[in-house]
Amino acid sequence: SSANTACINDKDDIEYYGRIGFDKQMGKFVLGAVAEFGKTEARDSVTAYSTTPAFYTMTRELDWNAALRLRAGLVAGESTLFYATGGGAYAKLNNSFSSSNTANSFAVIGDDMAWGWQAGGGVEQKLGRNFSIGLEYLYSRYDDSDARVAVGTGTAGATNPFVLAGGADFRRSSDFDFHSLRATAAFRF
C-alpha cells in the first residue's frame, strides 16, 4: 500500500444554523446583535510520515458551535442593508488520530471545547414588511491548543525512537479556522 493513502482531505461542506437577533434602525444606520447555534460539516486534517515507514494523521471536526455577534450597517435605497458583523464564538471539536505505527500506543487528550471569534459581512434584502433574504461571508477561528496526542511505549522495543526520547506528544497548530458563505432568510416580528 502506498504511504500517501493515509492523507485525509479537508472537508468543506454544508452548514446550518438557527439564529435570533434584533436590529435598531436610526435613519440609514442599523445597529444590532445576533445569537446563533448550529452545525458546520468542516474537517481539517494533517498527516506526517516517518522513515520507519509510518504515517500519523491528526483530524479535527467541528461538531457544533454557537456565536454572539454585533452587527452594524447602512441601508442603501429603502430595503437593502450592507453590514459588518463580529463577535465571540464557542465550539465543540472532535479530535481524532490514526497511524500505521502499531508498536507504540496513542491517546488523544485535551479539552474538546474551544473559544474563538467570528468576523464578516453581508447584504440583506427586505422582501415585504417582515421577511428578508441575504448573503453573508463569515470567517471563524477557534483556539484548539488543548488537543494533543500522547505517545506511549506500547509494545515497542528499547530502540524505538519514541522510547529513546522518553515518550512524546503530537501537537499541531492551535488555530482551527475556516471561511463560510451563507444564504440567510429572516422573519421579523
mmCIF file of C-alpha atoms in Angstrom:
data_model
loop_
_atom_site.group_PDB
_atom_site.id
_atom_site.type_symbol
_atom_site.label_atom_id
_atom_site.label_comp_id
_atom_site.label_asym_id
_atom_site.label_seq_id
_atom_site.Cartn_x
_atom_site.Cartn_y
_atom_site.Cartn_z
ATOM 1 C CA SER A 1 0.000 0.000 0.000
ATOM 2 C CA SER A 2 1.206 3.483 -0.826
ATOM 3 C CA ALA A 3 2.175 5.801 2.040
ATOM 4 C CA ASN A 4 0.021 8.655 0.741
ATOM 5 C CA THR A 5 -3.166 6.636 1.251
ATOM 6 C CA ALA A 6 -3.099 7.948 4.831
ATOM 7 C CA CYS A 7 -3.843 11.511 3.715
ATOM 8 C CA ILE A 8 -7.344 12.660 4.581
ATOM 9 C CA ASN A 9 -8.810 15.542 2.613
ATOM 10 C CA ASP A 10 -10.075 18.596 4.431
ATOM 11 C CA LYS A 11 -13.825 18.789 4.158
ATOM 12 C CA ASP A 12 -15.789 21.857 3.177
ATOM 13 C CA ASP A 13 -19.490 21.164 3.172
ATOM 14 C CA ILE A 14 -22.885 22.437 4.164
ATOM 15 C CA GLU A 15 -23.638 24.221 7.432
ATOM 16 C CA TYR A 16 -26.962 25.022 9.038
ATOM 17 C CA TYR A 17 -27.875 27.413 11.842
ATOM 18 C CA GLY A 18 -30.767 28.875 13.725
ATOM 19 C CA ARG A 19 -30.411 32.468 14.846
ATOM 20 C CA ILE A 20 -32.251 35.108 16.765
ATOM 21 C CA GLY A 21 -31.400 38.766 16.990
ATOM 22 C CA PHE A 22 -32.516 42.336 16.915
ATOM 23 C CA ASP A 23 -31.790 45.425 14.845
ATOM 24 C CA LYS A 24 -32.335 49.094 15.588
ATOM 25 C CA GLN A 25 -32.563 51.401 12.570
ATOM 26 C CA MET A 26 -31.668 55.078 13.042
ATOM 27 C CA GLY A 27 -32.123 56.802 9.713
ATOM 28 C CA LYS A 28 -29.903 54.909 7.270
ATOM 29 C CA PHE A 29 -27.725 53.378 10.042
ATOM 30 C CA VAL A 30 -28.545 49.944 11.548
ATOM 31 C CA LEU A 31 -27.085 48.511 14.761
ATOM 32 C CA GLY A 32 -27.939 45.042 16.062
ATOM 33 C CA ALA A 33 -26.916 41.750 17.602
ATOM 34 C CA VAL A 34 -27.364 38.125 16.603
ATOM 35 C CA ALA A 35 -27.061 34.882 18.572
ATOM 36 C CA GLU A 36 -26.849 31.637 16.645
ATOM 37 C CA PHE A 37 -26.402 27.925 17.189
ATOM 38 C CA GLY A 38 -25.710 25.277 14.577
ATOM 39 C CA LYS A 39 -23.502 22.754 12.856
ATOM 40 C CA THR A 40 -20.788 23.032 10.257
ATOM 41 C CA GLU A 41 -19.516 19.992 8.354
ATOM 42 C CA ALA A 42 -15.912 21.291 8.405
ATOM 43 C CA ARG A 43 -12.949 18.916 8.803
ATOM 44 C CA ASP A 44 -9.219 19.725 8.992
ATOM 45 C CA SER A 45 -6.503 17.037 8.802
ATOM 46 C CA VAL A 46 -2.714 16.963 8.792
ATOM 47 C CA THR A 47 -0.513 13.937 8.066
ATOM 48 C CA ALA A 48 3.162 13.364 8.810
ATOM 49 C CA TYR A 49 5.401 10.491 7.726
ATOM 50 C CA SER A 50 8.422 8.873 9.352
ATOM 51 C CA THR A 51 11.232 6.811 7.844
ATOM 52 C CA THR A 52 10.099 3.618 9.619
ATOM 53 C CA PRO A 53 7.863 3.972 7.350
ATOM 54 C CA ALA A 54 4.728 5.081 9.174
ATOM 55 C CA PHE A 55 2.057 7.735 8.840
ATOM 56 C CA TYR A 56 0.483 9.840 11.617
ATOM 57 C CA THR A 57 -2.779 11.666 10.870
ATOM 58 C CA MET A 58 -4.487 14.148 13.189
ATOM 59 C CA THR A 59 -8.038 15.190 12.288
ATOM 60 C CA ARG A 60 -10.402 17.687 13.881
ATOM 61 C CA GLU A 61 -14.037 18.192 13.019
ATOM 62 C CA LEU A 62 -16.462 20.818 14.223
ATOM 63 C CA ASP A 63 -19.364 19.092 15.975
ATOM 64 C CA TRP A 64 -21.426 22.214 16.799
ATOM 65 C CA ASN A 65 -20.846 25.876 17.552
ATOM 66 C CA ALA A 66 -22.597 28.916 18.959
ATOM 67 C CA ALA A 67 -21.853 32.599 18.472
ATOM 68 C CA LEU A 68 -22.890 36.000 19.727
ATOM 69 C CA ARG A 69 -22.071 38.820 17.313
ATOM 70 C CA LEU A 70 -22.773 42.520 16.900
ATOM 71 C CA ARG A 71 -23.588 43.916 13.512
ATOM 72 C CA ALA A 72 -23.610 47.409 12.077
ATOM 73 C CA GLY A 73 -24.583 48.563 8.627
ATOM 74 C CA LEU A 74 -26.047 51.064 6.241
ATOM 75 C CA VAL A 75 -29.305 50.889 4.333
ATOM 76 C CA ALA A 76 -28.980 51.556 0.600
ATOM 77 C CA GLY A 77 -32.210 52.712 -1.005
ATOM 78 C CA GLU A 78 -35.236 51.686 1.025
ATOM 79 C CA SER A 79 -34.717 47.975 1.702
ATOM 80 C CA THR A 80 -31.106 46.787 1.161
ATOM 81 C CA LEU A 81 -28.795 46.510 4.169
ATOM 82 C CA PHE A 82 -24.996 46.224 3.845
ATOM 83 C CA TYR A 83 -23.448 45.248 7.173
ATOM 84 C CA ALA A 84 -20.315 44.139 9.035
ATOM 85 C CA THR A 85 -20.508 41.624 11.880
ATOM 86 C CA GLY A 86 -18.179 40.253 14.548
ATOM 87 C CA GLY A 87 -18.078 38.680 17.977
ATOM 88 C CA GLY A 88 -17.283 35.675 20.147
ATOM 89 C CA ALA A 89 -17.888 32.018 19.386
ATOM 90 C CA TYR A 90 -17.768 28.676 21.218
ATOM 91 C CA ALA A 91 -17.467 25.212 19.662
ATOM 92 C CA LYS A 92 -17.278 21.506 20.375
ATOM 93 C CA LEU A 93 -14.495 19.929 18.321
ATOM 94 C CA ASN A 94 -13.932 16.218 17.715
ATOM 95 C CA ASN A 95 -10.213 15.397 17.572
ATOM 96 C CA SER A 96 -9.082 12.004 16.266
ATOM 97 C CA PHE A 97 -5.821 10.282 15.379
ATOM 98 C CA SER A 98 -4.766 7.383 13.162
ATOM 99 C CA SER A 99 -1.407 5.803 12.443
ATOM 100 C CA SER A 100 0.132 2.812 10.714
ATOM 101 C CA ASN A 101 2.534 2.578 13.679
ATOM 102 C CA THR A 102 1.285 -0.450 15.639
ATOM 103 C CA ALA A 103 4.251 -0.630 18.040
ATOM 104 C CA ASN A 104 3.503 2.483 20.109
ATOM 105 C CA SER A 105 0.300 3.437 21.884
ATOM 106 C CA PHE A 106 -1.514 6.706 21.105
ATOM 107 C CA ALA A 107 -4.139 8.602 23.110
ATOM 108 C CA VAL A 108 -5.980 11.771 22.071
ATOM 109 C CA ILE A 109 -6.174 14.053 25.119
ATOM 110 C CA GLY A 110 -7.241 17.613 25.852
ATOM 111 C CA ASP A 111 -10.421 19.627 26.059
ATOM 112 C CA ASP A 112 -12.762 19.348 23.096
ATOM 113 C CA MET A 113 -14.448 22.693 23.808
ATOM 114 C CA ALA A 114 -12.893 25.754 22.173
ATOM 115 C CA TRP A 115 -13.413 29.521 22.348
ATOM 116 C CA GLY A 116 -12.970 31.661 19.276
ATOM 117 C CA TRP A 117 -14.230 34.591 17.293
ATOM 118 C CA GLN A 118 -16.009 35.365 14.034
ATOM 119 C CA ALA A 119 -15.978 38.347 11.690
ATOM 120 C CA GLY A 120 -17.536 39.063 8.330
ATOM 121 C CA GLY A 121 -20.159 40.988 6.484
ATOM 122 C CA GLY A 122 -23.124 40.653 4.240
ATOM 123 C CA VAL A 123 -26.038 42.073 2.367
ATOM 124 C CA GLU A 124 -29.681 41.624 3.291
ATOM 125 C CA GLN A 125 -32.661 42.412 1.075
ATOM 126 C CA LYS A 126 -36.033 43.065 2.669
ATOM 127 C CA LEU A 127 -38.948 41.417 0.841
ATOM 128 C CA GLY A 128 -42.162 42.839 2.206
ATOM 129 C CA ARG A 129 -42.655 44.054 5.746
ATOM 130 C CA ASN A 130 -41.472 41.000 7.731
ATOM 131 C CA PHE A 131 -39.229 38.850 5.543
ATOM 132 C CA SER A 132 -35.701 39.258 4.188
ATOM 133 C CA ILE A 133 -33.081 37.158 2.417
ATOM 134 C CA GLY A 134 -29.364 37.688 2.342
ATOM 135 C CA LEU A 135 -25.846 36.562 1.585
ATOM 136 C CA GLU A 136 -23.216 36.564 4.348
ATOM 137 C CA TYR A 137 -19.468 35.886 4.462
ATOM 138 C CA LEU A 138 -18.087 34.769 7.838
ATOM 139 C CA TYR A 139 -14.548 33.940 8.965
ATOM 140 C CA SER A 140 -14.358 31.738 12.096
ATOM 141 C CA ARG A 141 -11.279 30.944 14.213
ATOM 142 C CA TYR A 142 -11.163 28.648 17.251
ATOM 143 C CA ASP A 143 -8.303 28.050 19.703
ATOM 144 C CA ASP A 144 -7.720 24.272 19.808
ATOM 145 C CA SER A 145 -4.465 24.469 21.811
ATOM 146 C CA ASP A 146 -5.513 21.861 24.419
ATOM 147 C CA ALA A 147 -5.703 18.999 21.909
ATOM 148 C CA ARG A 148 -2.710 16.695 21.577
ATOM 149 C CA VAL A 149 -1.826 13.054 21.057
ATOM 150 C CA ALA A 150 0.226 11.390 23.799
ATOM 151 C CA VAL A 151 2.575 8.689 22.508
ATOM 152 C CA GLY A 152 3.274 5.773 24.827
ATOM 153 C CA THR A 153 5.670 2.851 24.716
ATOM 154 C CA GLY A 154 3.059 0.264 23.722
ATOM 155 C CA THR A 155 4.848 -2.915 22.554
ATOM 156 C CA ALA A 156 7.810 -1.005 21.123
ATOM 157 C CA GLY A 157 11.317 -2.278 21.758
ATOM 158 C CA ALA A 158 14.079 -0.353 23.502
ATOM 159 C CA THR A 159 15.431 1.048 20.204
ATOM 160 C CA ASN A 160 12.101 2.590 19.165
ATOM 161 C CA PRO A 161 12.608 6.353 18.611
ATOM 162 C CA PHE A 162 9.666 7.267 20.869
ATOM 163 C CA VAL A 163 11.023 5.008 23.645
ATOM 164 C CA LEU A 164 14.520 6.502 23.279
ATOM 165 C CA ALA A 165 13.026 10.009 23.519
ATOM 166 C CA GLY A 166 11.160 9.109 26.707
ATOM 167 C CA GLY A 167 7.749 9.397 25.038
ATOM 168 C CA ALA A 168 6.362 12.273 23.007
ATOM 169 C CA ASP A 169 3.300 14.332 22.216
ATOM 170 C CA PHE A 170 1.977 15.247 18.802
ATOM 171 C CA ARG A 171 0.649 18.787 18.591
ATOM 172 C CA ARG A 172 -0.496 20.833 15.680
ATOM 173 C CA SER A 173 -1.395 24.438 15.062
ATOM 174 C CA SER A 174 -3.773 25.593 17.762
ATOM 175 C CA ASP A 175 -5.899 27.569 15.279
ATOM 176 C CA PHE A 176 -8.859 25.892 13.632
ATOM 177 C CA ASP A 177 -10.200 28.407 11.152
ATOM 178 C CA PHE A 178 -12.479 28.354 8.133
ATOM 179 C CA HIS A 179 -14.462 30.593 5.796
ATOM 180 C CA SER A 180 -18.217 30.411 5.211
ATOM 181 C CA LEU A 181 -20.506 31.809 2.566
ATOM 182 C CA ARG A 182 -24.089 31.653 3.774
ATOM 183 C CA ALA A 183 -27.520 32.225 2.321
ATOM 184 C CA THR A 184 -29.829 33.653 5.009
ATOM 185 C CA ALA A 185 -33.566 34.053 5.470
ATOM 186 C CA ALA A 186 -35.095 36.089 8.286
ATOM 187 C CA PHE A 187 -38.568 36.661 9.623
ATOM 188 C CA ARG A 188 -39.039 39.903 11.549
ATOM 189 C CA PHE A 189 -41.724 40.450 14.150
#
